[in-house]
Coordinates of N, CA and C in Angstrom, one line a residue:
Chain A
M1 N 3.6 -19.4 -34.0 CA 2.5 -18.7 -34.7 C 2.1 -17.5 -33.9
G2 N 1.6 -16.5 -34.6 CA 1.3 -15.3 -33.8 C 0.4 -14.3 -34.7
I3 N 0.2 -13.2 -34.0 CA -0.7 -12.2 -34.7 C 0.3 -11.1 -35.3
V4 N 0.1 -10.7 -36.5 CA 0.9 -9.7 -37.1 C 0.0 -8.4 -37.2
V5 N 0.6 -7.3 -36.7 CA -0.1 -6.0 -36.7 C 0.3 -5.3 -38.0
R6 N -0.8 -5.0 -38.8 CA -0.5 -4.3 -40.1 C -1.0 -2.8 -40.0
L7 N -0.8 -2.2 -38.9 CA -1.2 -0.9 -38.7 C -0.5 0.1 -39.6
D8 N 0.9 -0.1 -39.7 CA 1.7 0.8 -40.5 C 1.2 0.8 -42.0
V9 N 0.7 -0.4 -42.5 CA 0.2 -0.5 -43.8 C -1.0 0.3 -44.0
M10 N -1.9 0.2 -43.0 CA -3.2 0.9 -43.1 C -3.0 2.4 -42.9
L11 N -2.0 2.8 -42.1 CA -1.7 4.2 -42.0 C -1.2 4.8 -43.3
A12 N -0.4 4.0 -44.0 CA 0.2 4.4 -45.3 C -1.0 4.5 -46.3
L13 N -1.8 3.5 -46.3 CA -2.9 3.4 -47.3 C -3.9 4.6 -47.1
R14 N -4.1 4.9 -45.8 CA -5.1 6.1 -45.5 C -4.4 7.4 -45.5
K15 N -3.0 7.4 -45.6 CA -2.2 8.6 -45.6 C -2.5 9.4 -44.3
V16 N -2.4 8.6 -43.2 CA -2.7 9.2 -41.9 C -1.3 9.2 -41.1
R17 N -1.1 10.3 -40.4 CA 0.1 10.3 -39.6 C -0.1 9.6 -38.2
S18 N 0.9 9.0 -37.7 CA 0.8 8.3 -36.4 C 0.4 9.3 -35.3
R19 N 0.9 10.5 -35.3 CA 0.6 11.5 -34.3 C -0.9 11.8 -34.3
D20 N -1.5 11.9 -35.5 CA -3.0 12.2 -35.5 C -3.8 11.0 -35.0
L21 N -3.4 9.8 -35.4 CA -4.1 8.6 -34.9 C -4.0 8.5 -33.4
A22 N -2.8 8.7 -32.9 CA -2.6 8.6 -31.5 C -3.4 9.6 -30.7
A23 N -3.5 10.8 -31.3 CA -4.3 11.8 -30.6 C -5.8 11.5 -30.6
H24 N -6.3 10.9 -31.7 CA -7.7 10.5 -31.8 C -8.0 9.3 -30.9
V25 N -7.1 8.4 -30.8 CA -7.3 7.2 -30.0 C -7.2 7.5 -28.5
G26 N -6.3 8.4 -28.2 CA -6.0 8.8 -26.8 C -4.9 7.9 -26.2
I27 N -3.9 7.5 -27.0 CA -2.8 6.8 -26.5 C -1.5 7.6 -26.9
T28 N -0.4 7.3 -26.3 CA 0.8 8.0 -26.6 C 1.4 7.5 -27.9
E29 N 2.2 8.4 -28.5 CA 2.8 8.0 -29.8 C 3.8 6.8 -29.6
S30 N 4.4 6.7 -28.4 CA 5.3 5.6 -28.2 C 4.5 4.3 -28.1
N31 N 3.3 4.4 -27.4 CA 2.5 3.2 -27.4 C 2.0 2.8 -28.7
L32 N 1.7 3.8 -29.6 CA 1.3 3.4 -30.9 C 2.4 2.8 -31.7
S33 N 3.6 3.3 -31.5 CA 4.8 2.8 -32.1 C 5.0 1.3 -31.7
L34 N 4.8 1.1 -30.4 CA 5.0 -0.3 -29.9 C 3.9 -1.2 -30.6
L35 N 2.7 -0.7 -30.7 CA 1.6 -1.4 -31.4 C 2.0 -1.7 -32.8
K36 N 2.5 -0.7 -33.5 CA 2.8 -0.9 -34.9 C 3.9 -2.0 -35.1
S37 N 4.8 -2.0 -34.2 CA 5.9 -3.0 -34.3 C 5.5 -4.4 -33.7
G38 N 4.3 -4.4 -33.2 CA 3.7 -5.7 -32.6 C 4.3 -6.0 -31.3
K39 N 5.0 -5.1 -30.6 CA 5.7 -5.4 -29.3 C 4.7 -5.1 -28.2
V40 N 3.5 -5.6 -28.2 CA 2.6 -5.5 -27.1 C 2.0 -6.8 -26.8
R41 N 1.5 -6.9 -25.6 CA 0.8 -8.2 -25.2 C -0.6 -8.3 -25.8
G42 N -1.2 -7.1 -25.9 CA -2.6 -7.2 -26.4 C -3.1 -5.8 -26.7
I43 N -4.3 -5.7 -27.3 CA -4.9 -4.4 -27.6 C -6.3 -4.4 -27.1
R44 N -6.7 -3.3 -26.4 CA -8.0 -3.3 -25.9 C -9.0 -3.1 -27.0
F45 N -10.3 -3.6 -26.7 CA -11.3 -3.4 -27.8 C -11.6 -1.9 -28.0
G46 N -11.5 -1.1 -27.0 CA -11.7 0.3 -27.1 C -10.7 1.0 -28.0
T47 N -9.4 0.6 -27.9 CA -8.4 1.1 -28.7 C -8.6 0.7 -30.2
L48 N -8.9 -0.6 -30.3 CA -9.1 -1.2 -31.7 C -10.3 -0.5 -32.4
A49 N -11.3 -0.3 -31.6 CA -12.5 0.4 -32.2 C -12.2 1.8 -32.6
A50 N -11.4 2.5 -31.8 CA -11.1 3.9 -32.1 C -10.2 4.0 -33.4
I51 N -9.3 3.0 -33.5 CA -8.4 2.9 -34.6 C -9.2 2.7 -35.9
C52 N -10.1 1.7 -35.8 CA -10.9 1.3 -36.9 C -11.8 2.5 -37.4
E53 N -12.3 3.2 -36.4 CA -13.2 4.3 -36.6 C -12.4 5.4 -37.4
Y54 N -11.2 5.7 -37.0 CA -10.4 6.8 -37.6 C -9.9 6.4 -39.0
L55 N -9.5 5.1 -39.1 CA -9.0 4.6 -40.4 C -10.0 4.1 -41.3
Q56 N -11.3 4.1 -40.9 CA -12.4 3.5 -41.7 C -12.1 2.1 -42.2
C57 N -11.8 1.2 -41.3 CA -11.4 -0.1 -41.7 C -12.0 -1.1 -40.7
Q58 N -11.7 -2.4 -40.9 CA -12.2 -3.5 -40.0 C -11.0 -4.0 -39.2
P59 N -11.2 -4.6 -38.0 CA -10.1 -5.2 -37.2 C -9.2 -6.1 -38.0
G60 N -9.8 -6.8 -38.9 CA -9.1 -7.8 -39.8 C -8.1 -7.1 -40.7
D61 N -8.3 -5.8 -41.0 CA -7.4 -5.1 -41.8 C -6.1 -4.7 -41.0
I62 N -6.2 -4.7 -39.7 CA -5.1 -4.3 -38.8 C -4.4 -5.5 -38.2
L63 N -5.2 -6.5 -37.9 CA -4.6 -7.7 -37.2 C -4.8 -8.9 -38.1
V64 N -3.7 -9.6 -38.4 CA -3.7 -10.7 -39.3 C -3.0 -11.9 -38.5
F65 N -3.6 -13.1 -38.6 CA -3.0 -14.3 -38.0 C -2.0 -14.9 -39.0
D66 N -0.8 -15.1 -38.5 CA 0.2 -15.7 -39.4 C 0.9 -16.9 -38.6
P67 N 0.7 -18.1 -39.0 CA 1.2 -19.3 -38.3 C 2.7 -19.2 -38.1
D68 N 3.4 -18.6 -39.0 CA 4.9 -18.6 -39.0 C 5.5 -17.4 -38.3
A69 N 4.6 -16.4 -38.0 CA 5.1 -15.2 -37.3 C 5.5 -15.5 -35.8
P70 N 6.6 -14.9 -35.4 CA 7.0 -15.1 -34.0 C 6.0 -14.5 -33.0
E71 N 5.9 -15.1 -31.8 CA 5.0 -14.5 -30.8 C 5.7 -13.4 -30.1
W72 N 4.9 -12.4 -29.5 CA 5.5 -11.4 -28.7 C 4.7 -11.3 -27.4
P73 N 5.4 -11.4 -26.2 CA 6.8 -11.6 -26.1 C 7.2 -13.1 -26.4
A74 N 8.4 -13.3 -26.8 CA 8.9 -14.6 -27.2 C 8.7 -15.6 -26.0
S75 N 9.0 -15.2 -24.8 CA 8.8 -16.1 -23.7 C 8.4 -15.3 -22.5
T76 N 7.5 -15.8 -21.7 CA 7.0 -15.1 -20.5 C 7.6 -15.7 -19.3
S77 N 8.2 -14.9 -18.4 CA 8.8 -15.4 -17.2 C 7.9 -15.1 -16.0
E78 N 7.4 -16.1 -15.4 CA 6.5 -16.0 -14.2 C 7.4 -16.0 -12.9
E79 N 7.2 -15.0 -12.0 CA 8.0 -15.0 -10.8 C 7.5 -16.0 -9.8
Chain B
M1 N -7.5 12.1 -10.5 CA -8.1 12.7 -9.3 C -7.9 11.7 -8.1
R2 N -8.2 10.4 -8.4 CA -8.0 9.4 -7.3 C -6.5 9.3 -6.9
S3 N -5.7 9.2 -8.0 CA -4.3 9.1 -7.7 C -3.7 10.3 -6.9
Q4 N -4.2 11.5 -7.2 CA -3.8 12.7 -6.5 C -4.2 12.5 -5.0
F5 N -5.4 12.0 -4.8 CA -5.8 11.8 -3.4 C -4.9 10.8 -2.7
V6 N -4.6 9.7 -3.4 CA -3.7 8.7 -2.8 C -2.3 9.3 -2.5
Q7 N -1.8 10.1 -3.5 CA -0.5 10.7 -3.3 C -0.5 11.6 -2.1
R8 N -1.6 12.4 -2.0 CA -1.6 13.4 -0.9 C -1.7 12.6 0.5
R9 N -2.5 11.6 0.5 CA -2.6 10.8 1.8 C -1.2 10.1 2.1
A10 N -0.6 9.6 1.0 CA 0.7 9.0 1.2 C 1.7 9.9 1.8
R11 N 1.7 11.2 1.3 CA 2.6 12.2 1.8 C 2.3 12.5 3.3
Q12 N 1.0 12.6 3.6 CA 0.7 12.9 5.0 C 1.1 11.7 5.9
L13 N 0.9 10.5 5.5 CA 1.2 9.3 6.3 C 2.7 9.2 6.4
R14 N 3.5 9.6 5.3 CA 4.9 9.5 5.4 C 5.5 10.5 6.5
W15 N 4.9 11.7 6.5 CA 5.4 12.6 7.6 C 5.0 12.1 9.0
L16 N 3.8 11.5 9.0 CA 3.4 10.9 10.3 C 4.3 9.8 10.8
T17 N 4.7 9.0 9.8 CA 5.6 7.9 10.1 C 7.0 8.4 10.6
L18 N 7.5 9.4 9.8 CA 8.8 10.0 10.2 C 8.7 10.6 11.6
A19 N 7.5 11.3 11.9 CA 7.3 11.9 13.2 C 7.3 10.8 14.3
A20 N 6.6 9.7 14.0 CA 6.5 8.6 15.0 C 7.9 8.0 15.3
S21 N 8.7 7.8 14.2 CA 10.0 7.2 14.4 C 10.9 8.2 15.3
T22 N 10.8 9.5 15.0 CA 11.5 10.5 15.8 C 11.1 10.4 17.2
L23 N 9.8 10.3 17.4 CA 9.2 10.3 18.8 C 9.7 9.1 19.5
L24 N 9.8 7.9 18.8 CA 10.3 6.7 19.5 C 11.7 6.9 20.0
V25 N 12.6 7.5 19.1 CA 14.0 7.7 19.4 C 14.1 8.6 20.6
L26 N 13.3 9.7 20.6 CA 13.3 10.7 21.7 C 12.8 10.0 23.0
M27 N 11.8 9.2 22.9 CA 11.3 8.5 24.1 C 12.4 7.6 24.7
L28 N 13.1 6.9 23.8 CA 14.2 6.0 24.3 C 15.3 6.9 25.0
L29 N 15.6 8.0 24.3 CA 16.7 8.8 24.9 C 16.2 9.4 26.2
G30 N 14.9 9.8 26.3 CA 14.3 10.4 27.5 C 14.4 9.4 28.6
V31 N 14.0 8.2 28.3 CA 14.0 7.1 29.3 C 15.4 6.8 29.8
S32 N 16.4 6.8 28.9 CA 17.7 6.4 29.3 C 18.4 7.5 30.1
V33 N 18.1 8.8 29.8 CA 18.8 9.9 30.4 C 18.1 10.4 31.6
V34 N 16.8 10.7 31.5 CA 16.1 11.4 32.5 C 15.5 10.5 33.6
S35 N 14.7 9.6 33.2 CA 13.9 8.8 34.1 C 14.6 7.5 34.5
D36 N 14.2 7.1 35.7 CA 14.7 5.8 36.1 C 13.7 4.7 35.8
N37 N 12.5 5.1 35.7 CA 11.4 4.1 35.3 C 11.3 4.0 33.8
S38 N 11.0 2.8 33.4 CA 10.9 2.5 32.0 C 9.5 2.9 31.5
V39 N 9.4 3.9 30.6 CA 8.1 4.3 30.0 C 7.7 3.3 29.0
I40 N 8.7 2.7 28.3 CA 8.4 1.7 27.2 C 8.5 0.3 27.9
Q41 N 7.4 -0.3 28.0 CA 7.3 -1.6 28.6 C 7.7 -2.7 27.6
V42 N 8.9 -2.9 27.4 CA 9.3 -3.9 26.4 C 10.1 -5.1 27.0
T43 N 10.5 -4.9 28.2 CA 11.4 -6.0 28.7 C 10.8 -6.4 30.1
G44 N 11.3 -7.6 30.5 CA 10.9 -8.1 31.8 C 11.4 -7.2 33.0
Q45 N 10.6 -7.1 34.0 CA 10.9 -6.2 35.1 C 12.0 -6.8 36.0
A46 N 12.2 -8.1 35.8 CA 13.2 -8.7 36.7 C 14.7 -8.3 36.2
L47 N 14.8 -7.8 35.1 CA 16.1 -7.4 34.5 C 16.6 -6.1 35.2
P48 N 18.0 -6.0 35.3 CA 18.6 -4.7 35.7 C 18.3 -3.6 34.7
R49 N 18.3 -2.4 35.2 CA 17.9 -1.2 34.3 C 18.8 -1.2 33.0
V50 N 20.1 -1.4 33.1 CA 20.9 -1.3 31.9 C 20.5 -2.3 30.9
W51 N 20.2 -3.5 31.3 CA 19.8 -4.6 30.4 C 18.4 -4.2 29.8
R52 N 17.6 -3.7 30.6 CA 16.3 -3.3 30.1 C 16.4 -2.2 29.0
L53 N 17.3 -1.3 29.3 CA 17.6 -0.2 28.3 C 18.2 -0.8 27.0
V54 N 19.1 -1.7 27.1 CA 19.7 -2.4 25.9 C 18.6 -3.0 25.1
A55 N 17.7 -3.8 25.8 CA 16.6 -4.5 25.1 C 15.7 -3.5 24.5
S56 N 15.4 -2.4 25.2 CA 14.5 -1.4 24.7 C 15.1 -0.8 23.4
G57 N 16.4 -0.5 23.5 CA 17.2 0.1 22.4 C 17.1 -0.8 21.1
V58 N 17.3 -2.1 21.3 CA 17.2 -3.0 20.2 C 15.8 -3.0 19.6
V59 N 14.8 -3.2 20.4 CA 13.4 -3.2 20.0 C 13.1 -1.9 19.2
I60 N 13.4 -0.8 19.8 CA 13.1 0.5 19.2 C 13.9 0.7 18.0
A61 N 15.1 0.3 17.9 CA 15.9 0.5 16.7 C 15.3 -0.3 15.6
L62 N 14.8 -1.5 15.8 CA 14.1 -2.3 14.8 C 12.8 -1.7 14.4
A63 N 12.1 -1.1 15.4 CA 10.8 -0.5 15.1 C 11.0 0.8 14.3
V64 N 12.1 1.5 14.6 CA 12.4 2.7 13.8 C 12.8 2.3 12.4
L65 N 13.6 1.3 12.2 CA 14.0 0.8 10.9 C 12.7 0.4 10.1
S66 N 11.8 -0.2 10.8 CA 10.6 -0.6 10.1 C 9.8 0.6 9.7
L67 N 9.7 1.6 10.5 CA 9.0 2.8 10.2 C 9.7 3.6 9.0
L68 N 11.0 3.6 9.0 CA 11.7 4.2 7.9 C 11.5 3.5 6.6
S69 N 11.4 2.2 6.7 CA 11.1 1.4 5.5 C 9.6 1.7 5.0
L70 N 8.7 1.9 6.0 CA 7.4 2.3 5.6 C 7.3 3.7 5.0
A71 N 8.2 4.6 5.5 CA 8.3 5.9 4.9 C 8.8 5.8 3.4
T72 N 9.7 4.9 3.2 CA 10.2 4.7 1.8 C 9.1 4.2 0.9
T73 N 8.3 3.2 1.5 CA 7.2 2.7 0.7 C 6.2 3.8 0.4
L74 N 5.9 4.7 1.3 CA 5.0 5.7 1.1 C 5.5 6.8 0.1
R75 N 6.8 7.0 0.1 CA 7.5 7.9 -0.8 C 7.3 7.3 -2.3
A76 N 7.4 6.0 -2.4 CA 7.2 5.4 -3.7 C 5.7 5.6 -4.2
V77 N 4.8 5.5 -3.3 CA 3.4 5.7 -3.6 C 3.2 7.1 -4.0
E78 N 3.8 8.0 -3.2 CA 3.7 9.5 -3.4 C 4.2 9.8 -4.8
A79 N 5.3 9.1 -5.2 CA 5.9 9.4 -6.5 C 5.1 8.9 -7.7
G80 N 3.9 8.2 -7.4 CA 3.0 7.8 -8.5 C 3.4 6.4 -9.0
D81 N 4.1 5.6 -8.1 CA 4.5 4.2 -8.5 C 4.0 3.3 -7.4
P82 N 2.6 3.1 -7.3 CA 2.1 2.4 -6.2 C 2.5 0.9 -6.1
F83 N 2.7 0.3 -7.2 CA 3.1 -1.1 -7.2 C 4.4 -1.4 -7.8
G84 N 5.3 -0.4 -7.8 CA 6.6 -0.5 -8.4 C 7.5 -1.5 -7.6
R85 N 8.6 -1.8 -8.2 CA 9.5 -2.8 -7.6 C 10.1 -2.2 -6.3
S86 N 10.4 -0.9 -6.2 CA 11.0 -0.3 -5.0 C 10.0 -0.3 -3.9
M87 N 8.7 -0.1 -4.3 CA 7.6 0.0 -3.3 C 7.5 -1.4 -2.6
T88 N 7.3 -2.4 -3.4 CA 7.1 -3.8 -2.9 C 8.3 -4.2 -2.0
R89 N 9.5 -3.9 -2.5 CA 10.7 -4.3 -1.8 C 10.8 -3.6 -0.4
S90 N 10.5 -2.3 -0.4 CA 10.5 -1.5 0.9 C 9.4 -2.0 1.8
F91 N 8.3 -2.3 1.3 CA 7.2 -2.8 2.1 C 7.5 -4.2 2.7
R92 N 8.2 -5.0 2.0 CA 8.6 -6.3 2.5 C 9.7 -6.1 3.6
R93 N 10.6 -5.1 3.4 CA 11.5 -4.7 4.5 C 10.8 -4.2 5.7
F94 N 9.8 -3.4 5.5 CA 9.0 -2.9 6.6 C 8.4 -4.1 7.4
A95 N 7.8 -5.1 6.7 CA 7.2 -6.2 7.4 C 8.3 -7.0 8.1
L96 N 9.4 -7.2 7.5 CA 10.5 -7.9 8.1 C 11.0 -7.3 9.4
F97 N 11.3 -6.0 9.4 CA 11.8 -5.3 10.6 C 10.7 -5.2 11.7
Y98 N 9.4 -5.1 11.2 CA 8.3 -5.2 12.2 C 8.3 -6.5 12.9
L99 N 8.4 -7.6 12.1 CA 8.4 -8.9 12.7 C 9.6 -9.1 13.6
L100 N 10.8 -8.6 13.2 CA 12.0 -8.7 14.1 C 11.8 -8.0 15.4
S101 N 11.2 -6.8 15.3 CA 11.0 -6.0 16.5 C 10.0 -6.7 17.5
V102 N 9.0 -7.4 16.9 CA 8.1 -8.1 17.8 C 8.8 -9.3 18.4
V103 N 9.5 -10.0 17.6 CA 10.3 -11.2 18.1 C 11.3 -10.8 19.1
A104 N 12.0 -9.7 18.8 CA 13.0 -9.2 19.8 C 12.3 -8.8 21.1
D105 N 11.2 -8.2 21.0 CA 10.4 -7.8 22.2 C 10.0 -9.0 23.0
L106 N 9.7 -10.1 22.3 CA 9.3 -11.3 22.9 C 10.4 -12.1 23.5
L107 N 11.5 -12.2 22.8 CA 12.6 -13.2 23.2 C 13.8 -12.5 23.9
L108 N 14.0 -11.2 23.7 CA 15.2 -10.7 24.3 C 15.2 -10.7 25.8
P109 N 14.1 -10.4 26.5 CA 14.1 -10.4 28.0 C 14.4 -11.8 28.5
P110 N 13.7 -12.9 28.1 CA 14.1 -14.2 28.6 C 15.5 -14.6 28.3
I111 N 16.0 -14.2 27.1 CA 17.4 -14.6 26.7 C 18.4 -13.9 27.7
M112 N 18.1 -12.6 27.9 CA 19.0 -11.8 28.9 C 18.9 -12.4 30.3
Q113 N 17.7 -12.7 30.7 CA 17.5 -13.3 32.0 C 18.2 -14.6 32.1
L114 N 18.2 -15.4 31.1 CA 18.9 -16.7 31.0 C 20.4 -16.5 31.2
S115 N 20.9 -15.5 30.4 CA 22.3 -15.3 30.4 C 22.8 -14.8 31.8
L116 N 21.9 -13.9 32.4 CA 22.2 -13.5 33.8 C 22.2 -14.6 34.8
F117 N 21.2 -15.5 34.6 CA 21.0 -16.7 35.4 C 22.3 -17.5 35.4
V118 N 22.8 -17.7 34.2 CA 24.0 -18.6 34.0 C 25.2 -17.8 34.6
A119 N 25.3 -16.5 34.4 CA 26.4 -15.7 34.9 C 26.5 -15.7 36.4
H120 N 25.3 -15.8 37.0 CA 25.3 -15.8 38.5 C 25.2 -17.2 39.1
G121 N 25.7 -18.1 38.4 CA 25.8 -19.4 38.9 C 24.5 -20.1 39.2
G122 N 23.5 -19.8 38.4 CA 22.2 -20.5 38.5 C 21.2 -19.9 39.5
H123 N 21.5 -18.7 40.0 CA 20.6 -18.1 41.0 C 19.8 -16.9 40.2
G124 N 18.6 -16.9 40.3 CA 17.8 -15.9 39.7 C 16.4 -16.3 39.3
L125 N 15.7 -15.4 38.6 CA 14.3 -15.7 38.2 C 14.2 -15.4 36.7
I126 N 13.7 -16.4 35.9 CA 13.5 -16.2 34.5 C 12.0 -16.0 34.3
T127 N 11.6 -14.9 33.6 CA 10.2 -14.7 33.3 C 10.0 -14.7 31.8
V128 N 9.1 -15.5 31.3 CA 8.8 -15.6 29.9 C 7.3 -15.1 29.8
G129 N 7.2 -14.0 29.1 CA 5.8 -13.4 28.9 C 5.3 -13.6 27.5
F130 N 4.1 -13.9 27.4 CA 3.5 -14.1 26.0 C 2.0 -13.6 26.1
D131 N 1.8 -12.3 26.1 CA 0.4 -11.8 26.4 C -0.4 -11.6 25.1
D132 N -1.6 -11.1 25.2 CA -2.5 -10.9 24.1 C -1.9 -9.9 23.1
G133 N -1.3 -8.8 23.6 CA -0.7 -7.8 22.7 C 0.4 -8.4 21.8
R134 N 1.2 -9.2 22.4 CA 2.3 -9.8 21.6 C 1.7 -10.8 20.5
V135 N 0.7 -11.6 20.9 CA 0.1 -12.5 20.0 C -0.5 -11.7 18.8
L136 N -1.2 -10.6 19.2 CA -1.8 -9.7 18.1 C -0.7 -9.1 17.2
A137 N 0.5 -8.7 17.8 CA 1.5 -8.1 17.1 C 2.1 -9.1 16.1
L138 N 2.2 -10.4 16.5 CA 2.7 -11.5 15.6 C 1.8 -11.7 14.5
I139 N 0.5 -11.7 14.8 CA -0.6 -11.9 13.7 C -0.5 -10.7 12.7
V140 N -0.3 -9.5 13.3 CA -0.2 -8.3 12.4 C 1.0 -8.5 11.5
A141 N 2.2 -9.0 12.1 CA 3.4 -9.1 11.3 C 3.2 -10.2 10.2
A142 N 2.5 -11.3 10.5 CA 2.2 -12.3 9.5 C 1.3 -11.7 8.4
L143 N 0.3 -10.9 8.8 CA -0.6 -10.2 7.9 C 0.1 -9.3 6.9
L144 N 1.2 -8.6 7.5 CA 1.9 -7.7 6.6 C 2.7 -8.4 5.5
F145 N 3.2 -9.6 5.9 CA 3.9 -10.5 4.9 C 2.9 -10.9 3.8
F146 N 1.7 -11.2 4.2 CA 0.6 -11.6 3.3 C 0.3 -10.4 2.3
I147 N 0.2 -9.2 2.9 CA 0.0 -8.0 2.1 C 1.1 -7.8 1.1
A148 N 2.3 -8.0 1.6 CA 3.5 -7.9 0.7 C 3.4 -8.8 -0.5
R149 N 2.9 -10.0 -0.2 CA 2.6 -11.0 -1.3 C 1.6 -10.5 -2.3
L150 N 0.5 -9.9 -1.7 CA -0.5 -9.3 -2.5 C 0.0 -8.2 -3.4
F151 N 0.9 -7.3 -2.8 CA 1.5 -6.3 -3.6 C 2.3 -6.8 -4.8
D152 N 3.1 -7.9 -4.5 CA 3.8 -8.6 -5.6 C 2.9 -9.0 -6.7
E153 N 1.7 -9.6 -6.3 CA 0.7 -10.0 -7.3 C 0.2 -8.8 -8.1
A154 N 0.0 -7.7 -7.4 CA -0.5 -6.5 -8.0 C 0.5 -5.9 -9.0
R155 N 1.8 -6.0 -8.6 CA 2.9 -5.5 -9.5 C 2.9 -6.4 -10.8
R156 N 2.7 -7.7 -10.6 CA 2.7 -8.6 -11.8 C 1.6 -8.2 -12.7
L157 N 0.4 -8.0 -12.1 CA -0.8 -7.6 -12.9 C -0.6 -6.3 -13.6
E158 N 0.1 -5.3 -12.9 CA 0.3 -4.0 -13.5 C 1.3 -4.2 -14.7
D159 N 2.4 -5.0 -14.5 CA 3.3 -5.2 -15.6 C 2.6 -5.8 -16.8
D160 N 1.7 -6.8 -16.5 CA 0.9 -7.4 -17.5 C 0.0 -6.4 -18.2
N161 N -0.6 -5.5 -17.4 CA -1.6 -4.5 -18.0 C -0.8 -3.5 -18.8
R162 N 0.4 -3.2 -18.4 CA 1.2 -2.2 -19.1 C 1.5 -2.7 -20.6
G163 N 1.4 -4.0 -20.8 CA 1.7 -4.5 -22.2 C 0.5 -4.4 -23.1
F164 N -0.6 -3.9 -22.5 CA -1.8 -3.7 -23.3 C -1.9 -2.2 -23.7
V165 N -2.3 -2.0 -25.0 CA -2.5 -0.6 -25.4 C -4.0 -0.3 -25.7

């Protein structure tokens, strides 16, 4: 089970480009791309708030809990 | 701003480290070529001069290797990767060479004296010294290994933090 990031859906709905959102939030486009694909360990409240502010939405519109979705990263290796 | 300060300090310390290692080598060369007296007190006085110079050479070579590893560590910090893999690896190498130089400083003279003692058919004097400075050096070496472990932990946290956007 895991969290599904629906940022690409919200971007399409709001007709906002990734570059503009990244510039507003203050993160790199590559980090935004990782976030869109869900390949991150977590998202800071500050980042989430800035995204919600720019897209005029709620955190629940961006993050969805799906029991069948795979977790990222699939396995963590402790040294 | 803070990272620039750290990088600048790392650059200064790296040059200082390289200068110190050069100075150590020059001191050893000066002692072996010019003077008959040992400026670097690393070995037992009961040993012949050649043996003292060999022991000094080994200890100083290890100390120089540790300083060069420290310079590599500082170069990694200067490059803006304070807790990177190369930094922690070179810091661990620095701690290891430092420990080896302390141990060599401690054990080489008695080992050499023992070998001379055996070579001369059991006639001679064996001196084993373990003074405050050497105890302190061993504690510092152990502390460096602990700091290396802390750096490993810092690297793990940084890797973890990098996964957050």
